[in-house]
Coordinates of C-alpha atoms in Angstrom, one line a residue:
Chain A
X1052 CA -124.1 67.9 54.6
X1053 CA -125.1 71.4 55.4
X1054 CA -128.9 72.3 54.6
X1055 CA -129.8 75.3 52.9
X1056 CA -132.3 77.1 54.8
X1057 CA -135.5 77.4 52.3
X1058 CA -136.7 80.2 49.8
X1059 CA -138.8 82.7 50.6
X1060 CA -137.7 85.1 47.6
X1061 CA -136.7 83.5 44.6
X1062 CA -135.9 86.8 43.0
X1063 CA -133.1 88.1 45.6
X1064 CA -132.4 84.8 47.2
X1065 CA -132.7 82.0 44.2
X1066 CA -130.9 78.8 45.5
X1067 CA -131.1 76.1 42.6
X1068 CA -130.9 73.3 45.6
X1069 CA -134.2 74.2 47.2
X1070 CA -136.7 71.2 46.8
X1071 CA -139.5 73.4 45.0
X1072 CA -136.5 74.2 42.4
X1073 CA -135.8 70.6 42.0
X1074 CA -139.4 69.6 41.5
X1075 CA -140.4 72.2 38.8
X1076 CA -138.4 75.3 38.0
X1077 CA -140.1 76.7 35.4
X1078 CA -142.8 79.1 37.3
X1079 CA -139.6 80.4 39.5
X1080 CA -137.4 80.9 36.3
X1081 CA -140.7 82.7 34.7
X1082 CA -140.6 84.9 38.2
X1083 CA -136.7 85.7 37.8
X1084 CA -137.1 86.5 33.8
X1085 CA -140.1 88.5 34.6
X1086 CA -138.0 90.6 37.2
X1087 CA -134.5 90.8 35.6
X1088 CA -132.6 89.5 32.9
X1089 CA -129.8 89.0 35.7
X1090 CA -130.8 88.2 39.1
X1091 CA -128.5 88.0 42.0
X1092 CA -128.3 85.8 45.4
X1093 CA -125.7 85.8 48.4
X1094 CA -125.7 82.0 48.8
X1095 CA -122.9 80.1 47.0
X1096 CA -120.8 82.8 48.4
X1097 CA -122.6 85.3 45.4
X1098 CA -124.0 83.8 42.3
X1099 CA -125.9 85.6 39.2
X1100 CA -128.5 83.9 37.1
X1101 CA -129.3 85.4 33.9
X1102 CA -132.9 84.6 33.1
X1103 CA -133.2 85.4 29.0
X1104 CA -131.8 83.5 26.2
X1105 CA -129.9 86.8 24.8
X1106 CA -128.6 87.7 29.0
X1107 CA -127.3 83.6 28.7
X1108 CA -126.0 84.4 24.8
X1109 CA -123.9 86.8 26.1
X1110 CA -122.1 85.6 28.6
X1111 CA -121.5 82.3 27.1
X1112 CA -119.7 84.7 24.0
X1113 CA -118.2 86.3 26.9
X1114 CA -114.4 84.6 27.7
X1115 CA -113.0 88.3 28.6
X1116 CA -114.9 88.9 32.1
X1117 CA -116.3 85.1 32.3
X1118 CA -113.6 82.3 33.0
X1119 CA -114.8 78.6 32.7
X1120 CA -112.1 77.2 35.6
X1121 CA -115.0 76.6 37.4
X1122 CA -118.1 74.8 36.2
X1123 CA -120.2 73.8 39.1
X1124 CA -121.9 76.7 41.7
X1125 CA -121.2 75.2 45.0
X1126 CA -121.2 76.2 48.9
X1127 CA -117.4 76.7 48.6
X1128 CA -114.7 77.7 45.8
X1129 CA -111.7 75.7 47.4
X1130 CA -108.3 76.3 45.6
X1131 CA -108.3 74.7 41.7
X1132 CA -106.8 71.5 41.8
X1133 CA -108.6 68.9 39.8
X1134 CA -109.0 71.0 36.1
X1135 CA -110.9 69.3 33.3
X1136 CA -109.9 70.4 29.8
X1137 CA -111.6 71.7 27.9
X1138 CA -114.6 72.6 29.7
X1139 CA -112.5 74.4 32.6
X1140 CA -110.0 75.8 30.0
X1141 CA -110.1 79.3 29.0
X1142 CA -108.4 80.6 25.6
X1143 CA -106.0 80.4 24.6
X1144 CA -105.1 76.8 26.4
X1145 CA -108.9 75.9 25.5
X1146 CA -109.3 75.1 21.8
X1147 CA -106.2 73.4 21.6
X1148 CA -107.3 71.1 24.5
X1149 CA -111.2 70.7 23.0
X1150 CA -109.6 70.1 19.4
X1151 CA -108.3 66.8 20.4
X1152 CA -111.6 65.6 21.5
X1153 CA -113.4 67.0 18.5
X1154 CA -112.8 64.1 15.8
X1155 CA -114.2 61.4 17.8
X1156 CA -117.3 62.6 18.3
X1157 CA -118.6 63.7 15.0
X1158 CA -122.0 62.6 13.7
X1159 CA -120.0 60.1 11.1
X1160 CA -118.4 58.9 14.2
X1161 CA -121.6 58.5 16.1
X1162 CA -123.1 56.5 13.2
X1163 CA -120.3 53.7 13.7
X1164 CA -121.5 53.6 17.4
X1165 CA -125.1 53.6 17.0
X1166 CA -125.7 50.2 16.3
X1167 CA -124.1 49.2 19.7
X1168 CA -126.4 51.7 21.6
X1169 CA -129.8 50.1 19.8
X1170 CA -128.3 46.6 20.8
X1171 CA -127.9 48.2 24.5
X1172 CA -131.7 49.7 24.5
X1173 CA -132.5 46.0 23.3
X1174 CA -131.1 44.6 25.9
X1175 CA -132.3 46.9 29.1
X1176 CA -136.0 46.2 27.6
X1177 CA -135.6 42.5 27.1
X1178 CA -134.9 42.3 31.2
X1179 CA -138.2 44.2 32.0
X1180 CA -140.9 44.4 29.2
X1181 CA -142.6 41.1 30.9
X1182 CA -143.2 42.5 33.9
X1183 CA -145.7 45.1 32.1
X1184 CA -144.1 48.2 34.3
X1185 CA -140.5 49.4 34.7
X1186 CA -138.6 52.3 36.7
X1187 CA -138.1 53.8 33.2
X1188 CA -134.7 55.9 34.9
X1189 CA -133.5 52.8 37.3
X1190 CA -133.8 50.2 34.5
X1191 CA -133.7 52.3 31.0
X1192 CA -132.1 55.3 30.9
X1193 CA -129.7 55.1 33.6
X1194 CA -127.8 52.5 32.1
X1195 CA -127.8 53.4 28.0
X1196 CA -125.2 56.6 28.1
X1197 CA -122.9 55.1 30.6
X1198 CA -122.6 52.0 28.3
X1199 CA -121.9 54.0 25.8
X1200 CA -119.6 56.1 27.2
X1201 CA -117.7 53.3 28.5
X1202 CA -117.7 51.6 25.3
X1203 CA -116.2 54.5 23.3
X1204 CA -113.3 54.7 26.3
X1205 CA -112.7 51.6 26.2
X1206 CA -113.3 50.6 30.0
X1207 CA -115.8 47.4 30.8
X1208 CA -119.1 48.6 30.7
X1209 CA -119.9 46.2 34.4
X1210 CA -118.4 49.2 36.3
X1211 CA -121.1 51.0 35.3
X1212 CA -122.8 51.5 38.8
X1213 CA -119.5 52.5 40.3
X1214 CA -119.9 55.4 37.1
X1215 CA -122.9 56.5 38.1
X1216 CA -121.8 56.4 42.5
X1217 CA -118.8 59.1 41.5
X1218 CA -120.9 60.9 39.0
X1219 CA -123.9 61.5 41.8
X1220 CA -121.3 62.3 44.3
X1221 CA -119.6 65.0 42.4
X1222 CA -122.7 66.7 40.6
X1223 CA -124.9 66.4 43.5
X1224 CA -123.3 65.7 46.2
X1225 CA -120.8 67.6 45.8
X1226 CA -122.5 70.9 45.6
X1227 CA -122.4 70.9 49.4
X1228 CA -120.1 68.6 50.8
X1229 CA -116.7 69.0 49.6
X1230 CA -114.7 66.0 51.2
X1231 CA -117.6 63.4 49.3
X1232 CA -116.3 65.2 46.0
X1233 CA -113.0 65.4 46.3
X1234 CA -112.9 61.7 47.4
X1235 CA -115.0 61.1 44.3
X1236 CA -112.4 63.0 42.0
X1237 CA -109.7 61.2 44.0
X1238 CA -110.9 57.5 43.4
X1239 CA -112.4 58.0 39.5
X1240 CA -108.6 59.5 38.6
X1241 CA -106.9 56.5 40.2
X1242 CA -109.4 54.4 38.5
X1243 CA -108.1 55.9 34.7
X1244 CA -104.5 55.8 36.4
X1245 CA -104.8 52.2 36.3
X1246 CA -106.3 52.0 32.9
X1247 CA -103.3 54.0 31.6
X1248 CA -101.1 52.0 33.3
X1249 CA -102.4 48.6 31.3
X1250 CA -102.6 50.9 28.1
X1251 CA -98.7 51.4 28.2
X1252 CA -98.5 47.3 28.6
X1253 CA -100.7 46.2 25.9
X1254 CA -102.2 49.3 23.6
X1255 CA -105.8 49.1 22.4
X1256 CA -107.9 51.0 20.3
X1257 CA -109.9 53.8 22.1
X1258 CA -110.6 57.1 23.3
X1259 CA -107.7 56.5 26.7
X1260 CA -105.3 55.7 24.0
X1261 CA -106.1 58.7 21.8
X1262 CA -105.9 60.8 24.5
X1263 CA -102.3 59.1 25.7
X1264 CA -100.9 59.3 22.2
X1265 CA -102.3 63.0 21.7
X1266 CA -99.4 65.6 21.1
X1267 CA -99.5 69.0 21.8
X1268 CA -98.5 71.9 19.4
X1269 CA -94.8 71.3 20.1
X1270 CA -95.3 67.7 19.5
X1271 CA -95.0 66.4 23.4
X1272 CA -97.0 63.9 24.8
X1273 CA -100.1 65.9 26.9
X1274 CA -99.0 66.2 30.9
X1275 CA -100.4 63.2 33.4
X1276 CA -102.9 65.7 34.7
X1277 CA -104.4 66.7 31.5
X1278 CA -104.8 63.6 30.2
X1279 CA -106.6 62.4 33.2
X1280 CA -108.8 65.5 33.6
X1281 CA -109.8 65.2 30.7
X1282 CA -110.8 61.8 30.9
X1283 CA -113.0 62.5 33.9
X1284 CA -114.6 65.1 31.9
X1285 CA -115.7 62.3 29.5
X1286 CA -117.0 60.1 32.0
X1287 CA -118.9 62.9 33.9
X1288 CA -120.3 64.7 30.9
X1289 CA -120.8 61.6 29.7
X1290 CA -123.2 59.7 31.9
X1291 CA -126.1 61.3 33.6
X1292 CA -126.3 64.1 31.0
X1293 CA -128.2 62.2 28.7
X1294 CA -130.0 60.1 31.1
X1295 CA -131.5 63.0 32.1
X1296 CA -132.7 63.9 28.5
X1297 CA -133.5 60.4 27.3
X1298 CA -135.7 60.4 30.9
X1299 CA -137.0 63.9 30.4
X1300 CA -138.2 62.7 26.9
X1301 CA -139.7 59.3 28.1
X1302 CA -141.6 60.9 30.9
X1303 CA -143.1 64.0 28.4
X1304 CA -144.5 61.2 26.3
X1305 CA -145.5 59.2 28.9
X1306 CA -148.2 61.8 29.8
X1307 CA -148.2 63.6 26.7
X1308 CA -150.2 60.6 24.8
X1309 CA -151.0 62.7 21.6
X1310 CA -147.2 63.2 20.8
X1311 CA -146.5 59.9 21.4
X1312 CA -149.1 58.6 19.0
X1313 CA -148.2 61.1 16.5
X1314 CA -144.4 60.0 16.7
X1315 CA -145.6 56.6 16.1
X1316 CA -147.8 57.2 13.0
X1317 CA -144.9 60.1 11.9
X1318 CA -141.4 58.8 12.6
X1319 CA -140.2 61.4 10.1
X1320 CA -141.2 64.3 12.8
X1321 CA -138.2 62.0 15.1
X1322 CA -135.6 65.1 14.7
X1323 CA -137.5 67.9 15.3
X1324 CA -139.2 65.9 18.2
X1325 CA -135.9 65.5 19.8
X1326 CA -134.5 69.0 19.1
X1327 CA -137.7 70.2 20.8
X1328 CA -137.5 67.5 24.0
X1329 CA -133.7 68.8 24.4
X1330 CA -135.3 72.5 24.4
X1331 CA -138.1 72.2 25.9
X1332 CA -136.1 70.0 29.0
X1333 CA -132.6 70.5 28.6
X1334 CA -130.9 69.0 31.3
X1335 CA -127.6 71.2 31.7
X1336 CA -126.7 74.2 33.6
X1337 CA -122.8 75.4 33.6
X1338 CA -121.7 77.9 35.9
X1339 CA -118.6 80.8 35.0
X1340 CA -117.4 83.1 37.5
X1341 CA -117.0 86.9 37.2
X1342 CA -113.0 87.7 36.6
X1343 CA -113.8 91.4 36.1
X1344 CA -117.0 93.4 36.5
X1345 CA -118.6 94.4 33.7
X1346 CA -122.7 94.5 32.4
X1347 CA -124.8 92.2 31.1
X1348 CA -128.3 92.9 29.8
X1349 CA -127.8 96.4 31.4
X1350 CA -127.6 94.3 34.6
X1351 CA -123.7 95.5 36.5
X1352 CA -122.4 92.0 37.6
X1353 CA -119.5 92.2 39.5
X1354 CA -116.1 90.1 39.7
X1355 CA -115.7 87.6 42.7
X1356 CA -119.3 85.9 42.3
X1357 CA -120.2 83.4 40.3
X1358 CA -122.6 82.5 37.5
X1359 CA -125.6 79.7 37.4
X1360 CA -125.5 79.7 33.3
X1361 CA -129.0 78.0 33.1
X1362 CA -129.0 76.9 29.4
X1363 CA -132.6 75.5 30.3
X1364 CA -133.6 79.1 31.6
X1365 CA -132.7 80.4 28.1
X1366 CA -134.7 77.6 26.0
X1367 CA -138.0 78.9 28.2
X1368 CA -138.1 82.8 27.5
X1369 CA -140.8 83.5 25.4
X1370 CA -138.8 86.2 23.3
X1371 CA -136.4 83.9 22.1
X1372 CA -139.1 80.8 21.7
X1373 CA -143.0 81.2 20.8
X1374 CA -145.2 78.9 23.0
X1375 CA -142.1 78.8 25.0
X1376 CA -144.0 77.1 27.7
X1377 CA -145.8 74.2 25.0
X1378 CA -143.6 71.1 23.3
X1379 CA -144.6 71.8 19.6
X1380 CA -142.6 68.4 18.6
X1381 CA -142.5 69.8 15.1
X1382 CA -141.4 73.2 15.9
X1383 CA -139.3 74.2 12.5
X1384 CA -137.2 77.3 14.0
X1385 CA -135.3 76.2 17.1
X1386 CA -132.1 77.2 17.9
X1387 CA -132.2 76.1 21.5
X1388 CA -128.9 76.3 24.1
X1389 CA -129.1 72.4 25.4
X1390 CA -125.5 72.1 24.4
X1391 CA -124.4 75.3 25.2
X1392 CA -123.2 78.3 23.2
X1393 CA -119.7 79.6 22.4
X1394 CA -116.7 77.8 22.8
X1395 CA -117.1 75.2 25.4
X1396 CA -120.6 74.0 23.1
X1397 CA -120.7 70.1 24.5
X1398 CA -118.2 67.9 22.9
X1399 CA -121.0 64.9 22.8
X1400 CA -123.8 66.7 21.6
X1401 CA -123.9 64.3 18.2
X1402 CA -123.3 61.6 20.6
X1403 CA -126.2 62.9 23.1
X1404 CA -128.4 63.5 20.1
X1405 CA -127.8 60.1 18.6
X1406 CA -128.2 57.9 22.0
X1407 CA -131.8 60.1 22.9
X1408 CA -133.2 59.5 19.3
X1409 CA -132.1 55.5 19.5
X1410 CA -133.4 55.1 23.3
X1411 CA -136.9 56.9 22.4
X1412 CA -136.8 55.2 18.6
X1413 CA -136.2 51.5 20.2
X1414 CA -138.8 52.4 23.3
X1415 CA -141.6 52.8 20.9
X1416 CA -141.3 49.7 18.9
X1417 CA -141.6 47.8 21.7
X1418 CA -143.2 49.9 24.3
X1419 CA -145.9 51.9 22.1
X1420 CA -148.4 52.5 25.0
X1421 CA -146.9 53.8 28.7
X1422 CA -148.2 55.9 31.1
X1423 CA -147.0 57.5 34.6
X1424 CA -147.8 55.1 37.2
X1425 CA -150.1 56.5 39.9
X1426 CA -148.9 54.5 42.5
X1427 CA -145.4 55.8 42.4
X1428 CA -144.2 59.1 42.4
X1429 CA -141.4 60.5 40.1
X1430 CA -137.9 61.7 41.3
X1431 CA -136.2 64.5 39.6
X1432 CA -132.2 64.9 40.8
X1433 CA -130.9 68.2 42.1
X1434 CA -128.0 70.5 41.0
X1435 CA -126.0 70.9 37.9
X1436 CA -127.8 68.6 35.8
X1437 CA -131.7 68.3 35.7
X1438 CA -133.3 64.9 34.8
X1439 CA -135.7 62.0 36.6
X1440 CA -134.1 60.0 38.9
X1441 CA -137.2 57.5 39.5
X1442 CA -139.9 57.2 36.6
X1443 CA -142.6 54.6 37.2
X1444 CA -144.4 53.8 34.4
X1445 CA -147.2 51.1 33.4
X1446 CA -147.4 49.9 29.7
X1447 CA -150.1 48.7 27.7
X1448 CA -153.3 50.8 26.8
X1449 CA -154.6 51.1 30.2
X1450 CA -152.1 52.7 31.6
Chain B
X322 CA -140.0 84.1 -7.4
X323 CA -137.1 85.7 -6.0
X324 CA -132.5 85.2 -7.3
X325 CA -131.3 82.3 -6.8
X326 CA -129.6 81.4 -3.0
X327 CA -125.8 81.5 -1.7
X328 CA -125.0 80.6 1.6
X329 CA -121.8 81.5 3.6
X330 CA -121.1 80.4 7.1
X331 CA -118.9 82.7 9.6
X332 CA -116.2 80.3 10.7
X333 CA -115.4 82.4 13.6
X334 CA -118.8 81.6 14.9
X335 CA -119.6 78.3 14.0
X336 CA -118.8 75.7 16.9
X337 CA -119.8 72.7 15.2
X338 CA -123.1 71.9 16.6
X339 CA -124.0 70.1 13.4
X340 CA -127.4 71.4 13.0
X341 CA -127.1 73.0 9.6
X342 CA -125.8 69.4 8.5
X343 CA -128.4 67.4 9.6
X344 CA -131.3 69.6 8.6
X345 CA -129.7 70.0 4.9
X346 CA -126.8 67.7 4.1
X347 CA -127.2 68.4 0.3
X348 CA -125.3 72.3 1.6
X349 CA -123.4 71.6 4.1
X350 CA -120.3 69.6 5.1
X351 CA -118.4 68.4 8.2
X352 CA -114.9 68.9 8.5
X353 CA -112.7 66.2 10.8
X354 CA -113.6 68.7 14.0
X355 CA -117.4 69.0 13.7
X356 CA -117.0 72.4 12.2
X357 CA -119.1 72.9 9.2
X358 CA -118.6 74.7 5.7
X359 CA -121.2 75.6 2.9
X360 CA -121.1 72.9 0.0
X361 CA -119.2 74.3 -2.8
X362 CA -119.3 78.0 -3.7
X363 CA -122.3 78.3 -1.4
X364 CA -124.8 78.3 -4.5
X365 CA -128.3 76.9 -3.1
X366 CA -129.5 74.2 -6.3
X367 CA -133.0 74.8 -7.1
X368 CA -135.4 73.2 -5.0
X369 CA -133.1 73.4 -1.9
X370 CA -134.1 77.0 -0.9
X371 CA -136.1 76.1 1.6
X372 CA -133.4 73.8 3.5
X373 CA -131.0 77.2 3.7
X374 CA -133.8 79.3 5.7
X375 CA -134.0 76.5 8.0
X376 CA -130.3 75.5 8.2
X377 CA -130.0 79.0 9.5
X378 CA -133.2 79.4 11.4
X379 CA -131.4 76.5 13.6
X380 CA -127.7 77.9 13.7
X381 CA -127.7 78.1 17.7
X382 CA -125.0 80.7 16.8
X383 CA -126.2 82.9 14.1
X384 CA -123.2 81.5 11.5
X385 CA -125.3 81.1 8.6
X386 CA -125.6 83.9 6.2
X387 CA -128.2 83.6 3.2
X388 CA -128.2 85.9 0.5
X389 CA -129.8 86.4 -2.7
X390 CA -128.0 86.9 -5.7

């Protein structure tokens, strides 16, 4: 895999790769913000960041000069092969393609599915709440969205850690090593090419076999490709986005004791507490590229590079949010960008929503008193989605 | 104390993030998509005002509209 070499100017040179990015962006996104509201570097072959909430607003509203076809920023922009609708559709192909996906994930959808996720928190802490101390990510929050996921498509949830192997490889991975993603994208569609294949044998009743008997607006069956893109969206989107926000959560109030107690001894406070883990951490950066040159924030951006859409970047500027820097976990005015703005706002954010306030709601009951473990160090992942990969933690008062 | 409250949202701008709903499900409703309307004419019942300021204080995309009649 090629290395990047490091930063030594975040401002002209940002690369969202570099270790001291990975560990704790928020001073370097403070930097940017304080220098531009659009800040430029010539890795990724030319990528902007905008650094504000209204410079990310704006582009995100922006489907004239911004096209979505590509949603990662990576070493290399190979020709478009493997599309997945909606989130790399533009208009007009995109709401038709996001509409189908719309009904299944409503928040009266999501009810019907929450008792299966509290059993699944139930049964990742019955396997490790006797040994007093966990790898909260390896053994918690790893496992509760791609259980879900795989539970709404309708493929056996034991393939789980072949999931989350594909998912790291095109996310992460894949950022800098083409052939790993592509062979990624190449073995996760033959894996829903299979499942298709049994669908058209015996039928069952899930999200492949919505998306299989789906009809377009001239009532034929969607194409092969779409179908399967957009199945791959589901599974990607759908996996280590909210581990990364359950984990963000867990680890907050694993050295945040005074919101953890007050959670406890306030459940009530459980929705604005979530609204403000998913600002203050959100996990998800998109990426657009520049199809014509136009201005943003007064800033001239010019067609040919592409865009890091840092969603998280927005939730931190201090004109948009007060305290920007502070949870506040009952902040009452939040209209934070965790899921995006515009058109291509996440498909699963009721499903995201409802999974982190189970995972943290179950946690507590029977985990009231955690705490980092010194002994072991946390491990936050790189790239297009932010969230800890390793979190140690002790339970019990001492901790 | 000031008119009563009527809330309208902009369905141009609303992309169904739900928020409105959750924070006041007495004035808004879902429709099969996600996408939310205001209950009714919009009329805010007594009692609910303050639900409406923060329904729209947490519209991610600025789709409420409150006015007072």
């Amino acid at each position: 895999m090629p290395e990047h070499p490091p930063v030594t100017d975040w401002v002209h040179d940002f690369d969202h790769t570099d270790p001291h990015w990975t560990e704790n962006p928020y001073p370097i996104w403070d930097e940017l913000r304080a220098a531009s509201p659009v800040v430029h570097t010539d890795r990724f072959l030319g990528c902007y960041m905008p650094t504000t909430y209204e410079a990310v607003r704006e582009i995100a509203h922006d489907t004239t000069h911004f096209s979505s076809r590509r949603v990662i920023v990576r070493d290399v922009r190979p020709p478009i092969t493997n599309t997945a609708p909606p989130i790399t559709s533009d208009p007009p192909e995109h709401k038709p393609a996001k509409q189908l996906l719309l009904p299944p994930f409503t928040p009266d959808a999501m009810k019907k599915l929450e008792p299966r996720v509290r059993a699944i928190c139930n049964e990742l802490i019955d396997e490790f709440i006797a040994e007093g101390k966990c790898d909260a990510a390896a053994r918690y929050t790893k496992h509760i969205p791609v259980r879900a996921i795989a539970h709404m498509l309708g493929i056996p949830e034991k393939d789980s850690d072949q999931f989350i192997k594909w998912i790291h490889e095109i996310l992460e991975l894949g950022i800098k090593d083409d052939a790993t993603m592509m062979r990624a994208v190449q073995e996760m569609t033959g894996y829903f090419h299979g499942h298709i294949e049994a669908r058209k044998k015996n039928p069952t009743d899930d999200l492949i076999t919505t998306m299989m008997n789906a009809r377009d607006k001239s009532g034929q069956p969607l194409s092969d490709g779409h179908v399967l893109g957009s199945l791959r969206l589901l599974l990607i989107a759908g996996i280590d986005t909210t581990w990364s926000a359950i984990g963000a959560s867990l680890w907050h109030l694993a050295k945040t004791p005074a919101d953890r107690e007050r959670l406890i001894a306030e459940p009530e406070l459980m929705p604005t507490a979530i609204e403000e883990l998913l600002r203050a951490y959100a996990p998800v950066t998109m990426a657009r590229e520049v199809m014509k040159d136009t201005v943003i924030s007064g800033c001239p951006v010019k067609s040919g590079n592409m865009v890091l859409l840092s969603f998280p970047s927005a939730n931190r500027d201090p004109a948009m949010f007060p305290d920007a820097d502070k949870v506040v976990i009952d902040r009452k005015e939040n209209r934070h960008a965790a899921f995006g703005l515009g058109i291509h706002r996440c498909v699963g954010s009721n499903l995201a929503r409802m999974e982190m306030t189970v995972a943290i709601e179950e946690w507590l009951k029977r985990i009231p008193d955690f705490g980092l473990d010194p002994a072991s160090q946390v491990r936050w992942s790189e790239g297009t989605v932010r969230g800890p990969r390793q979190l140690p933690v002790l339970f019990g008062k001492s901790a | 104390m000031a008119g009563k409250l009527k809330i309208h949202i902009d369905q141009d701008k609303c992309q169904g993030h739900a928020r409105c709903k959750a924070l006041a499900p007495e004035l808004f409703e879902l429709d099969e998509f996600g996408n939310a309307h205001e209950t009714g004419d919009g009329s805010v019942p007594a009692g609910l005002e303050d639900k409406a300021w923060l329904a729209k204080a947490n519209c991610p995309e600025i789709a409420i509209e409150v006015t007072e009649e």
